[in-house]
Short mmCIF file of C-alpha atoms in Angstrom, two decimals:
data_model
loop_
_atom_site.label_atom_id
_atom_site.label_comp_id
_atom_site.label_asym_id
_atom_site.label_seq_id
_atom_site.Cartn_x
_atom_site.Cartn_y
_atom_site.Cartn_z
CA UNK E 192 13.11 23.03 13.45
CA UNK E 193 13.37 23.24 9.60
CA UNK E 194 13.83 19.70 10.34
CA UNK E 195 11.18 18.86 12.39
CA UNK E 196 8.71 20.30 10.84
CA UNK E 197 8.93 18.86 7.38
CA UNK E 198 9.77 15.40 8.68
CA UNK E 199 6.32 16.45 10.18
CA UNK E 200 4.45 17.59 7.16
CA UNK E 201 5.55 13.87 5.10
CA UNK E 202 4.41 12.03 8.40
CA UNK E 203 0.72 13.94 8.02
CA UNK E 204 0.92 13.69 4.04
CA UNK E 205 1.02 9.85 4.61
CA UNK E 206 -1.62 9.66 6.88
CA UNK E 207 -4.22 8.62 4.65
CA UNK E 208 -1.55 5.42 4.24
CA UNK E 209 -1.31 4.28 7.59
CA UNK E 210 -5.20 4.13 8.52
CA UNK E 211 -5.53 2.25 5.60
CA UNK E 212 -2.70 -0.06 6.83
CA UNK E 213 -3.82 -0.38 10.21
CA UNK E 214 -7.38 -1.38 9.21
CA UNK E 215 -5.37 -4.17 6.88
CA UNK E 216 -3.34 -4.85 10.72
CA UNK E 217 -6.64 -5.53 11.72
CA UNK E 218 -8.50 -7.04 9.47
CA UNK E 219 -5.69 -9.45 8.60
CA UNK E 220 -2.44 -9.18 11.64
CA UNK E 221 -0.64 -8.15 8.77
CA UNK E 222 2.24 -5.36 10.12
CA UNK E 223 2.24 -2.01 8.48
CA UNK E 224 6.13 -1.47 8.70
CA UNK E 225 7.17 -5.03 6.75
CA UNK E 226 10.26 -7.14 5.61
CA UNK E 227 10.74 -7.66 2.01
CA UNK E 228 10.63 -10.95 2.23
CA UNK E 229 6.40 -10.79 3.64
CA UNK E 230 6.07 -9.82 -0.45
CA UNK E 231 8.60 -11.10 -2.03
CA UNK E 232 8.86 -14.32 -0.15
CA UNK E 233 10.85 -16.03 -3.61
CA UNK E 234 13.53 -13.22 -3.89
CA UNK E 235 17.07 -14.82 -1.99
CA UNK E 236 18.10 -10.79 -1.99
CA UNK E 237 15.12 -9.34 -0.41
CA UNK E 238 15.91 -11.46 2.88
CA UNK E 239 18.95 -9.89 3.30
CA UNK E 240 17.32 -7.00 3.47
CA UNK E 241 17.44 -5.74 7.04
CA UNK E 242 19.03 -1.57 7.15
CA UNK E 243 15.58 -1.23 5.06
CA UNK E 244 11.87 -1.90 5.01
CA UNK E 245 8.60 -2.01 3.38
CA UNK E 246 5.45 0.78 4.94
CA UNK E 247 2.20 -0.93 4.02
CA UNK E 248 3.35 -2.74 0.26
CA UNK E 249 3.44 0.70 -1.50
CA UNK E 250 6.60 2.10 0.62
CA UNK E 251 10.13 0.80 0.25
CA UNK E 252 12.48 2.67 3.01
CA UNK E 253 16.29 2.54 3.88
CA UNK E 254 16.78 4.92 6.74
CA UNK E 255 21.14 6.30 6.26
CA UNK E 256 22.35 5.36 10.23
CA UNK E 257 25.43 7.20 9.14
CA UNK E 258 26.11 10.20 12.39
CA UNK E 259 27.81 12.86 10.64
CA UNK E 260 28.44 15.54 12.79
CA UNK E 261 29.90 18.35 10.01
CA UNK E 262 27.53 18.30 6.65
CA UNK E 263 30.17 19.24 4.27
CA UNK E 264 32.31 16.13 5.32
CA UNK E 265 29.70 13.54 4.77
CA UNK E 266 28.82 11.31 1.30
CA UNK E 267 24.87 11.02 1.92
CA UNK E 268 24.31 8.57 0.28
CA UNK E 269 22.54 5.51 0.69
CA UNK E 270 22.41 1.69 -1.40
CA UNK E 271 19.12 0.60 -1.62
CA UNK E 272 17.85 -2.74 -3.08
CA UNK E 273 15.20 -2.88 -4.76
CA UNK E 274 13.12 -5.32 -5.04
CA UNK E 275 10.90 -6.52 -8.77
CA UNK E 276 8.77 -4.43 -9.96
CA UNK E 277 8.94 -0.27 -10.98
CA UNK E 278 9.76 2.90 -8.49
CA UNK E 279 10.22 5.83 -7.68
CA UNK E 280 12.83 7.94 -6.00
CA UNK E 281 10.26 10.25 -3.69
CA UNK E 282 12.71 12.78 -4.62
CA UNK E 283 13.67 12.92 -7.28
CA UNK E 284 11.26 10.90 -9.74
CA UNK E 285 13.14 9.00 -11.07
CA UNK E 286 12.56 5.30 -11.55
CA UNK E 287 14.32 1.89 -11.43
CA UNK E 288 13.80 -1.27 -12.32
CA UNK E 289 14.31 -4.29 -9.57
CA UNK E 290 14.63 -6.59 -8.23
CA UNK E 291 18.96 -4.24 -8.13
CA UNK E 292 21.18 -2.14 -6.44
CA UNK E 293 21.28 0.81 -6.33
CA UNK E 294 22.99 4.33 -4.37
CA UNK E 295 20.98 6.97 -3.74
CA UNK E 296 21.56 10.66 -2.92
CA UNK E 297 20.18 11.16 0.90
CA UNK E 298 20.39 14.49 2.63
CA UNK E 299 19.44 14.93 5.83
CA UNK E 300 15.14 15.25 5.32
CA UNK E 301 15.46 13.38 1.83
CA UNK E 302 15.68 9.36 3.20
CA UNK E 303 15.76 7.13 0.19
CA UNK E 304 12.55 6.53 -0.52
CA UNK E 305 10.37 4.85 -2.76
CA UNK E 306 7.31 4.00 -3.74
CA UNK E 307 5.53 1.60 -6.88
CA UNK E 308 5.14 3.66 -9.84
CA UNK E 309 2.11 4.29 -10.90
CA UNK E 310 0.14 2.94 -8.09
CA UNK E 311 -2.61 5.21 -6.85
CA UNK E 312 -1.01 5.02 -2.86
CA UNK E 313 2.17 6.81 -4.21
CA UNK E 314 0.08 9.62 -6.60
CA UNK E 315 -1.38 10.71 -3.64
CA UNK E 316 1.72 10.43 -0.98
CA UNK E 317 2.68 13.02 -3.96
CA UNK E 318 -0.02 14.96 -3.42
CA UNK E 319 -0.50 15.17 0.65
CA UNK E 320 3.10 17.05 0.33
CA UNK E 321 2.54 19.61 -2.03
CA UNK E 322 -0.81 20.49 -0.37
CA UNK E 323 1.70 20.71 2.28
CA UNK E 324 4.18 22.45 1.20
CA UNK E 325 6.98 19.86 -0.12
CA UNK E 326 6.90 20.21 -3.45
CA UNK E 327 8.08 17.47 -5.31
CA UNK E 328 8.29 17.87 -9.37
CA UNK E 329 6.84 15.41 -10.99
#
């Protein structure tokens, strides 16, 4: 229940961005959830990424797909490809410059999520998370 409550707060914190993306979908026909190639068509590595996605253009998500039944035996690390640009890991606030492949710690409740460094969407997402009780140190 604790995990579900936390993820509900994360979902709520993104409501402003989802509304923006739904408007883009209505106006331009763009999908809300996007393959990297949509925004990085000249990046051959982006074409190969089938286990991560963009939420709009500003947020990159790389879900963990392991079935681990005992938390003490799980590595909880996730390999992520970051396309060109500056990206900030949501939970650690560490910055990365793409294009690059990295491995980040992604335990239950802290999936591999990145936002474009310095973006208004990223800053609003952080503010909303803090307002909803999920404190991210900046």
